[in-house]
Amino acid sequence: MTDLARATAPAAGGGTSKGIQFGKRPARQPADGEILRLGQVLGRTSGGIPVLLVLAFALTMSTESFLTGTNLDNLGRQVSIFAIIAVGQLIVILTAGIDLSVGSVVGLSGIVAAKVVYDTGGGLPIAGAVLLALLVGAAAGLINGLLVAFLKMPPFIVTLGMMGAARGATLLLSDGRTVQPLPEGFAEIGGGSLLGISHLTWLMVLITVFFALLLRRTIWGEYVYAVGSSAESARLTGVPVRRVLVSAYVLSGTLAAAAGVLLASRLGNGVPTSGNGYELQAIAACVIGGASLFGAKGSALGALVGALVVGMLNNGGTLLGIDPFWLQIVIGVLILAAVATEHVHNLRRGGKAKPVADTPPPGGPGEPGEPVPAGGTAQPDRGTAGDETAGEPTPTKRAAP
């Protein structure tokens, strides 16, 4: 029985628990004489670390420009944008969903912030323009979340529609033209540095650490993994599935908007085509970092590692003069390989692989306080000991009808 099921299982006397009580997710203790695997020590980030190390070594050997201070600073600024988007994408992926609109939201939020600053001539404080752009991203995420959670529409279709709508709104607001010039104060957000490290890098680290703690140390984080593992089992145990789904998409949209503002600030202008293709790179960063597109597996630190790999591929391709179209092929192949590997792994374990971006069950997700069936709660099976990773929820199966 999983920790989630234990927390909500009926008491011996026949009563039900008062609610889900979550604390720090306990780490699995190794049996006597058992050798801990690297994945149990590093968690879900371990999948991307070997790739990152090999890629860094290969680029160091291939070009002398890779380890120069100028290139590393530029790499850090590029990766920061990808990583912030990837963390938001990860939250949605953990719920067994997907957000294809993040790239368009990046472009829309960047244009909104740039237009407000440019059109008001500095009349509206820069902080106000940034806040408005973040609200636009949050609103896009809210629409996505409501359609997925309450109307039970497939995340792929919902976010694909939002991708087109946001891109169209971007072109309408900008009239298809670059918004420039922008005030130096706005450009300082993404172009400045602190203690020799760019503002973008500091923000990337702070956002990654914050969401790493939020996912692993809070009740909400437990809910996210539970919904991604099995929305029906989570609903039966009292998890507010709808609210979890909506919050995941709102956070994804907000982080994409933040990345859009930072990108516009770094470039010093608002480019209507900015963010094109970023949704694919964000998904690639997540799966390279160990996330599963089937849900309930992954971490914010893993998304950061994956973003570093994607950023290094782009940076290395530029240094070596490789056609960027080849890099798109490589990223696409990596995503396909990750999904295929996960699917085969599920089949070998005897489980039925659920489709990517699964929608909530027909019964409808529940809200807190709904009664537990008299027969007890759905109790998903715990995975085998060899497949558990320290401090992470294990895959679950739907209860038999």
mmCIF file of C-alpha atoms in Angstrom:
data_model
loop_
_atom_site.group_PDB
_atom_site.id
_atom_site.type_symbol
_atom_site.label_atom_id
_atom_site.label_comp_id
_atom_site.label_asym_id
_atom_site.label_seq_id
_atom_site.Cartn_x
_atom_site.Cartn_y
_atom_site.Cartn_z
ATOM 1 C CA MET A 1 0.000 0.000 0.000
ATOM 2 C CA THR A 2 1.368 3.404 -0.876
ATOM 3 C CA ASP A 3 1.876 6.234 1.613
ATOM 4 C CA LEU A 4 -1.097 7.986 0.005
ATOM 5 C CA ALA A 5 -3.354 4.983 0.564
ATOM 6 C CA ARG A 6 -2.078 4.491 4.118
ATOM 7 C CA ALA A 7 -2.845 8.102 4.936
ATOM 8 C CA THR A 8 -6.480 7.717 3.924
ATOM 9 C CA ALA A 9 -7.264 4.033 4.560
ATOM 10 C CA PRO A 10 -10.152 3.335 6.978
ATOM 11 C CA ALA A 11 -9.301 2.690 10.589
ATOM 12 C CA ALA A 12 -9.580 -0.796 12.027
ATOM 13 C CA GLY A 13 -12.875 0.081 13.666
ATOM 14 C CA GLY A 14 -14.481 0.744 10.316
ATOM 15 C CA GLY A 15 -14.273 4.550 10.376
ATOM 16 C CA THR A 16 -12.520 6.635 7.831
ATOM 17 C CA SER A 17 -9.614 8.979 8.288
ATOM 18 C CA LYS A 18 -10.236 12.698 8.747
ATOM 19 C CA GLY A 19 -8.175 13.568 5.749
ATOM 20 C CA ILE A 20 -4.874 13.121 4.093
ATOM 21 C CA GLN A 21 -1.973 13.895 6.366
ATOM 22 C CA PHE A 22 1.258 14.376 4.535
ATOM 23 C CA GLY A 23 4.648 15.113 5.892
ATOM 24 C CA LYS A 24 8.115 14.812 4.494
ATOM 25 C CA ARG A 25 8.184 11.967 1.997
ATOM 26 C CA PRO A 26 10.153 9.207 3.733
ATOM 27 C CA ALA A 27 13.209 7.878 1.997
ATOM 28 C CA ARG A 28 13.385 4.159 1.397
ATOM 29 C CA GLN A 29 15.970 2.543 3.629
ATOM 30 C CA PRO A 30 18.190 -0.036 1.926
ATOM 31 C CA ALA A 31 18.046 -3.585 3.154
ATOM 32 C CA ASP A 32 21.058 -5.046 4.926
ATOM 33 C CA GLY A 33 23.838 -5.652 2.446
ATOM 34 C CA GLU A 34 22.029 -3.827 -0.360
ATOM 35 C CA ILE A 35 24.131 -1.537 -2.518
ATOM 36 C CA LEU A 36 22.432 1.772 -3.230
ATOM 37 C CA ARG A 37 22.122 2.606 -6.889
ATOM 38 C CA LEU A 38 23.160 5.998 -8.234
ATOM 39 C CA GLY A 39 19.535 6.773 -9.056
ATOM 40 C CA GLN A 40 18.544 6.265 -5.409
ATOM 41 C CA VAL A 41 21.155 8.762 -4.295
ATOM 42 C CA LEU A 42 20.598 11.444 -6.927
ATOM 43 C CA GLY A 43 16.885 10.861 -7.471
ATOM 44 C CA ARG A 44 15.214 11.474 -10.811
ATOM 45 C CA THR A 45 17.939 13.872 -11.952
ATOM 46 C CA SER A 46 20.352 10.991 -12.462
ATOM 47 C CA GLY A 47 19.107 10.157 -15.956
ATOM 48 C CA GLY A 48 20.366 13.407 -17.428
ATOM 49 C CA ILE A 49 23.593 13.736 -15.470
ATOM 50 C CA PRO A 50 25.629 11.199 -17.520
ATOM 51 C CA VAL A 51 24.409 12.846 -20.732
ATOM 52 C CA LEU A 52 25.376 16.263 -19.362
ATOM 53 C CA LEU A 53 28.864 15.117 -18.365
ATOM 54 C CA VAL A 54 29.540 13.361 -21.671
ATOM 55 C CA LEU A 55 28.297 16.350 -23.653
ATOM 56 C CA ALA A 56 30.399 18.801 -21.631
ATOM 57 C CA PHE A 57 33.500 16.642 -22.117
ATOM 58 C CA ALA A 58 32.867 16.287 -25.856
ATOM 59 C CA LEU A 59 32.446 20.038 -26.343
ATOM 60 C CA THR A 60 35.534 20.774 -24.258
ATOM 61 C CA MET A 61 37.576 18.466 -26.472
ATOM 62 C CA SER A 62 35.998 19.721 -29.701
ATOM 63 C CA THR A 63 36.399 23.474 -29.327
ATOM 64 C CA GLU A 64 38.556 25.750 -27.209
ATOM 65 C CA SER A 65 35.811 28.376 -27.130
ATOM 66 C CA PHE A 66 33.474 26.296 -24.977
ATOM 67 C CA LEU A 67 35.131 26.923 -21.597
ATOM 68 C CA THR A 68 35.804 30.617 -22.133
ATOM 69 C CA GLY A 69 34.215 33.003 -19.655
ATOM 70 C CA THR A 70 32.238 34.798 -22.341
ATOM 71 C CA ASN A 71 30.729 31.592 -23.707
ATOM 72 C CA LEU A 72 29.871 30.183 -20.276
ATOM 73 C CA ASP A 73 28.144 33.445 -19.336
ATOM 74 C CA ASN A 74 26.182 33.346 -22.581
ATOM 75 C CA LEU A 75 25.332 29.674 -22.003
ATOM 76 C CA GLY A 76 24.071 30.462 -18.511
ATOM 77 C CA ARG A 77 21.772 33.183 -19.833
ATOM 78 C CA GLN A 78 20.391 30.890 -22.549
ATOM 79 C CA VAL A 79 19.841 27.954 -20.220
ATOM 80 C CA SER A 80 18.087 30.143 -17.654
ATOM 81 C CA ILE A 81 15.214 30.842 -20.046
ATOM 82 C CA PHE A 82 14.849 27.153 -20.973
ATOM 83 C CA ALA A 83 15.056 26.014 -17.353
ATOM 84 C CA ILE A 84 12.333 28.357 -16.099
ATOM 85 C CA ILE A 85 9.978 27.183 -18.855
ATOM 86 C CA ALA A 86 10.952 23.542 -18.230
ATOM 87 C CA VAL A 87 10.116 23.735 -14.518
ATOM 88 C CA GLY A 88 6.605 24.931 -15.369
ATOM 89 C CA GLN A 89 6.245 22.262 -18.038
ATOM 90 C CA LEU A 90 7.419 19.642 -15.541
ATOM 91 C CA ILE A 91 4.610 20.443 -13.102
ATOM 92 C CA VAL A 92 2.041 19.767 -15.821
ATOM 93 C CA ILE A 93 3.843 16.615 -16.965
ATOM 94 C CA LEU A 94 3.830 15.292 -13.394
ATOM 95 C CA THR A 95 0.019 15.357 -13.530
ATOM 96 C CA ALA A 96 0.171 13.228 -16.721
ATOM 97 C CA GLY A 97 -0.633 16.293 -18.825
ATOM 98 C CA ILE A 98 1.275 18.413 -21.313
ATOM 99 C CA ASP A 99 1.388 22.127 -22.119
ATOM 100 C CA LEU A 100 2.057 22.946 -25.763
ATOM 101 C CA SER A 101 1.236 26.632 -25.286
ATOM 102 C CA VAL A 102 4.313 27.655 -23.275
ATOM 103 C CA GLY A 103 6.282 28.837 -26.307
ATOM 104 C CA SER A 104 3.456 31.080 -27.495
ATOM 105 C CA VAL A 105 2.907 32.409 -23.974
ATOM 106 C CA VAL A 106 6.600 33.319 -23.876
ATOM 107 C CA GLY A 107 6.146 35.435 -26.995
ATOM 108 C CA LEU A 108 2.841 36.966 -25.844
ATOM 109 C CA SER A 109 4.065 37.968 -22.390
ATOM 110 C CA GLY A 110 7.251 39.446 -23.802
ATOM 111 C CA ILE A 111 5.263 41.595 -26.247
ATOM 112 C CA VAL A 112 2.787 42.657 -23.540
ATOM 113 C CA ALA A 113 5.570 43.848 -21.240
ATOM 114 C CA ALA A 114 7.462 45.532 -24.081
ATOM 115 C CA LYS A 115 4.346 47.250 -25.485
ATOM 116 C CA VAL A 116 3.277 48.597 -22.106
ATOM 117 C CA VAL A 117 6.722 49.988 -21.359
ATOM 118 C CA TYR A 118 7.122 51.402 -24.877
ATOM 119 C CA ASP A 119 3.620 52.869 -25.341
ATOM 120 C CA THR A 120 3.475 54.547 -21.929
ATOM 121 C CA GLY A 121 6.922 56.047 -22.368
ATOM 122 C CA GLY A 122 7.837 54.960 -18.871
ATOM 123 C CA GLY A 123 4.571 56.339 -17.464
ATOM 124 C CA LEU A 124 3.764 52.943 -15.976
ATOM 125 C CA PRO A 125 6.484 51.544 -13.703
ATOM 126 C CA ILE A 126 8.414 48.623 -15.123
ATOM 127 C CA ALA A 127 7.190 46.487 -12.230
ATOM 128 C CA GLY A 128 3.607 47.150 -13.361
ATOM 129 C CA ALA A 129 4.390 46.057 -16.913
ATOM 130 C CA VAL A 130 6.044 42.880 -15.646
ATOM 131 C CA LEU A 131 3.094 42.117 -13.362
ATOM 132 C CA LEU A 132 0.634 42.590 -16.227
ATOM 133 C CA ALA A 133 2.638 40.190 -18.403
ATOM 134 C CA LEU A 134 2.671 37.590 -15.618
ATOM 135 C CA LEU A 135 -1.094 37.930 -15.220
ATOM 136 C CA VAL A 136 -1.535 37.310 -18.949
ATOM 137 C CA GLY A 137 0.464 34.090 -18.653
ATOM 138 C CA ALA A 138 -1.453 33.030 -15.549
ATOM 139 C CA ALA A 139 -4.761 33.702 -17.351
ATOM 140 C CA ALA A 140 -3.704 31.514 -20.275
ATOM 141 C CA GLY A 141 -2.782 28.752 -17.831
ATOM 142 C CA LEU A 142 -6.064 29.201 -15.969
ATOM 143 C CA ILE A 143 -8.070 28.712 -19.158
ATOM 144 C CA ASN A 144 -6.053 25.597 -19.970
ATOM 145 C CA GLY A 145 -6.528 24.210 -16.471
ATOM 146 C CA LEU A 146 -10.267 24.856 -16.323
ATOM 147 C CA LEU A 147 -10.871 23.166 -19.670
ATOM 148 C CA VAL A 148 -8.779 20.143 -18.692
ATOM 149 C CA ALA A 149 -10.054 19.778 -15.124
ATOM 150 C CA PHE A 150 -13.739 20.650 -15.435
ATOM 151 C CA LEU A 151 -14.616 19.864 -19.050
ATOM 152 C CA LYS A 152 -12.254 16.874 -19.129
ATOM 153 C CA MET A 153 -10.814 17.935 -22.475
ATOM 154 C CA PRO A 154 -7.502 16.346 -23.549
ATOM 155 C CA PRO A 155 -4.532 18.522 -22.478
ATOM 156 C CA PHE A 156 -2.955 18.100 -25.905
ATOM 157 C CA ILE A 157 -5.965 19.603 -27.707
ATOM 158 C CA VAL A 158 -6.550 22.360 -25.146
ATOM 159 C CA THR A 159 -2.982 23.611 -25.069
ATOM 160 C CA LEU A 160 -2.613 23.242 -28.835
ATOM 161 C CA GLY A 161 -5.569 25.600 -29.225
ATOM 162 C CA MET A 162 -4.098 28.008 -26.687
ATOM 163 C CA MET A 163 -0.798 27.908 -28.554
ATOM 164 C CA GLY A 164 -2.505 29.196 -31.694
ATOM 165 C CA ALA A 165 -4.594 31.761 -29.825
ATOM 166 C CA ALA A 166 -1.623 33.182 -27.922
ATOM 167 C CA ARG A 167 0.493 33.368 -31.064
ATOM 168 C CA GLY A 168 -2.284 35.176 -32.903
ATOM 169 C CA ALA A 169 -2.729 37.634 -30.031
ATOM 170 C CA THR A 170 1.013 38.301 -30.079
ATOM 171 C CA LEU A 171 0.957 39.205 -33.770
ATOM 172 C CA LEU A 172 -2.111 41.410 -33.316
ATOM 173 C CA LEU A 173 -0.613 43.355 -30.414
ATOM 174 C CA SER A 174 2.713 43.887 -32.140
ATOM 175 C CA ASP A 175 1.327 44.234 -35.671
ATOM 176 C CA GLY A 176 4.007 41.709 -36.571
ATOM 177 C CA ARG A 177 6.793 44.190 -35.801
ATOM 178 C CA THR A 178 9.545 44.258 -33.205
ATOM 179 C CA VAL A 179 8.822 46.580 -30.278
ATOM 180 C CA GLN A 180 11.851 48.798 -29.668
ATOM 181 C CA PRO A 181 13.688 50.591 -28.178
ATOM 182 C CA LEU A 182 13.022 49.719 -24.550
ATOM 183 C CA PRO A 183 14.234 51.618 -21.459
ATOM 184 C CA GLU A 184 17.566 50.669 -19.926
ATOM 185 C CA GLY A 185 15.836 49.820 -16.668
ATOM 186 C CA PHE A 186 13.824 47.103 -18.395
ATOM 187 C CA ALA A 187 16.879 45.731 -20.190
ATOM 188 C CA GLU A 188 18.745 45.587 -16.879
ATOM 189 C CA ILE A 189 16.421 42.850 -15.586
ATOM 190 C CA GLY A 190 17.734 40.231 -17.989
ATOM 191 C CA GLY A 191 21.013 41.832 -18.957
ATOM 192 C CA GLY A 192 22.456 42.772 -15.575
ATOM 193 C CA SER A 193 24.556 40.747 -13.168
ATOM 194 C CA LEU A 194 25.133 40.364 -9.436
ATOM 195 C CA LEU A 195 28.447 39.224 -7.949
ATOM 196 C CA GLY A 196 29.655 38.437 -11.457
ATOM 197 C CA ILE A 197 26.706 36.130 -12.149
ATOM 198 C CA SER A 198 23.869 37.197 -14.422
ATOM 199 C CA HIS A 199 20.462 38.037 -12.980
ATOM 200 C CA LEU A 200 18.997 35.328 -15.197
ATOM 201 C CA THR A 201 21.168 32.655 -13.612
ATOM 202 C CA TRP A 202 20.253 33.782 -10.100
ATOM 203 C CA LEU A 203 16.562 33.713 -10.975
ATOM 204 C CA MET A 204 16.904 30.268 -12.558
ATOM 205 C CA VAL A 205 18.510 28.865 -9.410
ATOM 206 C CA LEU A 206 15.967 30.479 -7.071
ATOM 207 C CA ILE A 207 12.978 29.294 -9.109
ATOM 208 C CA THR A 208 14.347 25.757 -9.448
ATOM 209 C CA VAL A 209 15.120 25.417 -5.739
ATOM 210 C CA PHE A 210 11.749 26.890 -4.755
ATOM 211 C CA PHE A 211 9.756 24.459 -6.879
ATOM 212 C CA ALA A 212 12.002 21.547 -5.927
ATOM 213 C CA LEU A 213 11.069 22.181 -2.297
ATOM 214 C CA LEU A 214 7.426 22.848 -3.162
ATOM 215 C CA LEU A 215 7.112 19.507 -4.956
ATOM 216 C CA ARG A 216 8.981 17.422 -2.407
ATOM 217 C CA ARG A 217 8.144 19.045 0.938
ATOM 218 C CA THR A 218 4.525 20.197 0.742
ATOM 219 C CA ILE A 219 1.071 18.667 0.671
ATOM 220 C CA TRP A 220 0.465 20.228 -2.721
ATOM 221 C CA GLY A 221 3.542 18.480 -4.085
ATOM 222 C CA GLU A 222 2.249 15.138 -2.809
ATOM 223 C CA TYR A 223 -1.066 15.837 -4.510
ATOM 224 C CA VAL A 224 0.639 16.550 -7.841
ATOM 225 C CA TYR A 225 2.430 13.189 -7.826
ATOM 226 C CA ALA A 226 -0.743 11.414 -6.682
ATOM 227 C CA VAL A 227 -2.823 12.873 -9.514
ATOM 228 C CA GLY A 228 -0.185 11.937 -12.070
ATOM 229 C CA SER A 229 0.041 8.405 -10.736
ATOM 230 C CA SER A 230 -3.707 7.766 -10.842
ATOM 231 C CA ALA A 231 -6.285 10.547 -10.878
ATOM 232 C CA GLU A 232 -9.059 8.127 -9.918
ATOM 233 C CA SER A 233 -7.207 6.694 -6.926
ATOM 234 C CA ALA A 234 -6.277 10.218 -5.850
ATOM 235 C CA ARG A 235 -9.918 11.316 -6.113
ATOM 236 C CA LEU A 236 -11.095 8.390 -4.010
ATOM 237 C CA THR A 237 -8.618 9.299 -1.279
ATOM 238 C CA GLY A 238 -9.851 12.887 -1.108
ATOM 239 C CA VAL A 239 -7.271 14.687 -3.231
ATOM 240 C CA PRO A 240 -8.754 17.859 -4.812
ATOM 241 C CA VAL A 241 -7.875 16.695 -8.314
ATOM 242 C CA ARG A 242 -9.508 19.596 -10.124
ATOM 243 C CA ARG A 243 -7.727 22.233 -8.091
ATOM 244 C CA VAL A 244 -4.402 20.451 -8.469
ATOM 245 C CA LEU A 245 -4.787 20.326 -12.248
ATOM 246 C CA VAL A 246 -5.802 23.985 -12.505
ATOM 247 C CA SER A 247 -2.925 25.101 -10.277
ATOM 248 C CA ALA A 248 -0.444 23.105 -12.373
ATOM 249 C CA TYR A 249 -1.461 24.829 -15.605
ATOM 250 C CA VAL A 250 -1.588 28.261 -13.961
ATOM 251 C CA LEU A 251 1.965 27.825 -12.697
ATOM 252 C CA SER A 252 3.117 26.619 -16.101
ATOM 253 C CA GLY A 253 1.616 29.678 -17.782
ATOM 254 C CA THR A 254 3.036 32.036 -15.162
ATOM 255 C CA LEU A 255 6.557 30.642 -15.444
ATOM 256 C CA ALA A 256 6.362 30.789 -19.240
ATOM 257 C CA ALA A 257 5.314 34.437 -18.931
ATOM 258 C CA ALA A 258 8.223 35.129 -16.587
ATOM 259 C CA ALA A 259 10.578 33.577 -19.126
ATOM 260 C CA GLY A 260 9.039 35.734 -21.855
ATOM 261 C CA VAL A 261 9.619 38.932 -19.882
ATOM 262 C CA LEU A 262 13.202 37.911 -19.132
ATOM 263 C CA LEU A 263 13.826 37.051 -22.781
ATOM 264 C CA ALA A 264 12.486 40.422 -23.962
ATOM 265 C CA SER A 265 14.615 42.135 -21.340
ATOM 266 C CA ARG A 266 17.714 40.202 -22.382
ATOM 267 C CA LEU A 267 17.182 41.028 -26.067
ATOM 268 C CA GLY A 268 16.323 44.641 -25.307
ATOM 269 C CA ASN A 269 13.188 44.502 -27.466
ATOM 270 C CA GLY A 270 9.940 42.650 -27.906
ATOM 271 C CA VAL A 271 10.101 40.136 -30.759
ATOM 272 C CA PRO A 272 6.714 38.681 -31.807
ATOM 273 C CA THR A 273 8.285 35.407 -32.955
ATOM 274 C CA SER A 274 10.214 34.825 -29.732
ATOM 275 C CA GLY A 275 9.398 31.563 -27.996
ATOM 276 C CA ASN A 276 8.797 29.624 -31.216
ATOM 277 C CA GLY A 277 9.707 25.991 -30.617
ATOM 278 C CA TYR A 278 10.353 26.491 -26.906
ATOM 279 C CA GLU A 279 7.572 24.068 -25.999
ATOM 280 C CA LEU A 280 9.500 21.245 -27.677
ATOM 281 C CA GLN A 281 12.729 22.205 -25.932
ATOM 282 C CA ALA A 282 10.949 22.392 -22.569
ATOM 283 C CA ILE A 283 9.487 18.911 -23.033
ATOM 284 C CA ALA A 284 12.899 17.618 -24.086
ATOM 285 C CA ALA A 285 14.511 19.143 -20.992
ATOM 286 C CA CYS A 286 11.977 17.390 -18.763
ATOM 287 C CA VAL A 287 12.343 13.927 -20.293
ATOM 288 C CA ILE A 288 16.140 14.178 -20.504
ATOM 289 C CA GLY A 289 16.109 15.110 -16.820
ATOM 290 C CA GLY A 290 14.217 11.940 -15.905
ATOM 291 C CA ALA A 291 10.551 12.952 -16.117
ATOM 292 C CA SER A 292 8.003 10.544 -17.535
ATOM 293 C CA LEU A 293 5.387 11.754 -19.994
ATOM 294 C CA PHE A 294 3.093 9.190 -18.345
ATOM 295 C CA GLY A 295 3.086 11.284 -15.160
ATOM 296 C CA ALA A 296 4.166 11.106 -11.494
ATOM 297 C CA LYS A 297 7.883 10.881 -12.185
ATOM 298 C CA GLY A 298 10.396 13.707 -12.335
ATOM 299 C CA SER A 299 11.852 16.597 -10.357
ATOM 300 C CA ALA A 300 12.599 20.294 -10.730
ATOM 301 C CA LEU A 301 16.319 19.609 -10.434
ATOM 302 C CA GLY A 302 15.999 17.047 -13.207
ATOM 303 C CA ALA A 303 14.328 19.663 -15.405
ATOM 304 C CA LEU A 304 17.289 21.955 -14.736
ATOM 305 C CA VAL A 305 19.741 19.222 -15.742
ATOM 306 C CA GLY A 306 17.742 18.591 -18.902
ATOM 307 C CA ALA A 307 17.708 22.311 -19.701
ATOM 308 C CA LEU A 308 21.486 22.358 -19.355
ATOM 309 C CA VAL A 309 21.733 19.508 -21.860
ATOM 310 C CA VAL A 310 19.429 21.275 -24.331
ATOM 311 C CA GLY A 311 21.294 24.547 -23.850
ATOM 312 C CA MET A 312 24.632 22.828 -24.392
ATOM 313 C CA LEU A 313 23.368 21.222 -27.596
ATOM 314 C CA ASN A 314 22.318 24.610 -28.946
ATOM 315 C CA ASN A 315 25.489 26.325 -27.767
ATOM 316 C CA GLY A 316 27.775 23.566 -29.016
ATOM 317 C CA GLY A 317 26.037 23.508 -32.369
ATOM 318 C CA THR A 318 26.676 27.230 -32.764
ATOM 319 C CA LEU A 319 30.346 26.911 -31.796
ATOM 320 C CA LEU A 320 30.896 23.991 -34.161
ATOM 321 C CA GLY A 321 28.920 25.504 -37.019
ATOM 322 C CA ILE A 322 26.320 22.726 -37.091
ATOM 323 C CA ASP A 323 23.096 23.465 -38.946
ATOM 324 C CA PRO A 324 20.435 24.239 -36.268
ATOM 325 C CA PHE A 325 17.941 22.041 -38.127
ATOM 326 C CA TRP A 326 20.042 19.028 -37.138
ATOM 327 C CA LEU A 327 19.682 20.050 -33.497
ATOM 328 C CA GLN A 328 15.905 20.008 -33.845
ATOM 329 C CA ILE A 329 16.139 16.465 -35.188
ATOM 330 C CA VAL A 330 18.319 15.414 -32.242
ATOM 331 C CA ILE A 331 15.892 16.897 -29.714
ATOM 332 C CA GLY A 332 12.938 15.192 -31.393
ATOM 333 C CA VAL A 333 14.735 11.840 -31.388
ATOM 334 C CA LEU A 334 15.572 12.235 -27.691
ATOM 335 C CA ILE A 335 11.904 12.777 -26.846
ATOM 336 C CA LEU A 336 10.811 9.753 -28.904
ATOM 337 C CA ALA A 337 13.510 7.589 -27.337
ATOM 338 C CA ALA A 338 12.494 8.625 -23.822
ATOM 339 C CA VAL A 339 8.808 7.879 -24.416
ATOM 340 C CA ALA A 340 9.576 4.543 -26.101
ATOM 341 C CA THR A 341 11.899 3.502 -23.274
ATOM 342 C CA GLU A 342 9.282 4.331 -20.651
ATOM 343 C CA HIS A 343 6.585 2.471 -22.577
ATOM 344 C CA VAL A 344 8.720 -0.665 -22.937
ATOM 345 C CA HIS A 345 9.660 -0.487 -19.255
ATOM 346 C CA ASN A 346 5.982 -0.374 -18.251
ATOM 347 C CA LEU A 347 5.145 -3.327 -20.488
ATOM 348 C CA ARG A 348 8.000 -5.420 -19.086
ATOM 349 C CA ARG A 349 6.766 -4.781 -15.563
ATOM 350 C CA GLY A 350 3.440 -6.249 -16.593
ATOM 351 C CA GLY A 351 1.525 -2.997 -16.338
ATOM 352 C CA LYS A 352 -0.562 -1.403 -19.021
ATOM 353 C CA ALA A 353 1.023 1.848 -20.122
ATOM 354 C CA LYS A 354 -1.512 4.652 -19.920
ATOM 355 C CA PRO A 355 -1.582 7.159 -22.770
ATOM 356 C CA VAL A 356 0.459 10.315 -22.549
ATOM 357 C CA ALA A 357 -1.428 13.354 -21.255
ATOM 358 C CA ASP A 358 -4.236 11.186 -19.873
ATOM 359 C CA THR A 359 -7.372 13.086 -19.014
ATOM 360 C CA PRO A 360 -9.223 12.821 -15.686
ATOM 361 C CA PRO A 361 -11.357 9.671 -15.360
ATOM 362 C CA PRO A 362 -14.977 9.659 -16.536
ATOM 363 C CA GLY A 363 -16.202 9.707 -12.957
ATOM 364 C CA GLY A 364 -14.906 13.247 -12.573
ATOM 365 C CA PRO A 365 -12.211 14.422 -10.219
ATOM 366 C CA GLY A 366 -13.226 15.092 -6.688
ATOM 367 C CA GLU A 367 -12.815 17.839 -4.168
ATOM 368 C CA PRO A 368 -11.731 17.699 -0.516
ATOM 369 C CA GLY A 369 -14.062 16.158 1.964
ATOM 370 C CA GLU A 370 -15.982 13.855 -0.344
ATOM 371 C CA PRO A 371 -16.869 10.573 1.374
ATOM 372 C CA VAL A 372 -14.744 7.508 0.981
ATOM 373 C CA PRO A 373 -16.597 4.433 -0.338
ATOM 374 C CA ALA A 374 -17.734 2.036 2.360
ATOM 375 C CA GLY A 375 -15.600 -0.704 0.931
ATOM 376 C CA GLY A 376 -12.494 1.320 1.603
ATOM 377 C CA THR A 377 -10.269 3.426 -0.573
ATOM 378 C CA ALA A 378 -8.528 2.444 -3.734
ATOM 379 C CA GLN A 379 -5.146 1.197 -2.663
ATOM 380 C CA PRO A 380 -2.621 1.398 -5.465
ATOM 381 C CA ASP A 381 0.129 -1.155 -5.428
ATOM 382 C CA ARG A 382 3.630 -0.110 -4.467
ATOM 383 C CA GLY A 383 6.251 -0.779 -7.113
ATOM 384 C CA THR A 384 8.948 -3.307 -6.502
ATOM 385 C CA ALA A 385 11.715 -2.350 -4.114
ATOM 386 C CA GLY A 386 14.289 -2.291 -6.841
ATOM 387 C CA ASP A 387 12.327 0.335 -8.757
ATOM 388 C CA GLU A 388 11.831 2.806 -5.925
ATOM 389 C CA THR A 389 13.876 5.946 -5.682
ATOM 390 C CA ALA A 390 14.657 7.573 -2.377
ATOM 391 C CA GLY A 391 12.128 10.186 -1.437
ATOM 392 C CA GLU A 392 9.817 9.784 -4.442
ATOM 393 C CA PRO A 393 6.312 8.400 -4.941
ATOM 394 C CA THR A 394 6.018 5.043 -6.596
ATOM 395 C CA PRO A 395 3.858 4.192 -9.622
ATOM 396 C CA THR A 396 0.333 3.074 -8.856
ATOM 397 C CA LYS A 397 -2.311 1.076 -10.675
ATOM 398 C CA ARG A 398 -6.005 1.817 -10.941
ATOM 399 C CA ALA A 399 -8.222 -0.211 -8.650
ATOM 400 C CA ALA A 400 -10.102 -3.068 -10.273
ATOM 401 C CA PRO A 401 -13.790 -2.280 -10.892
#
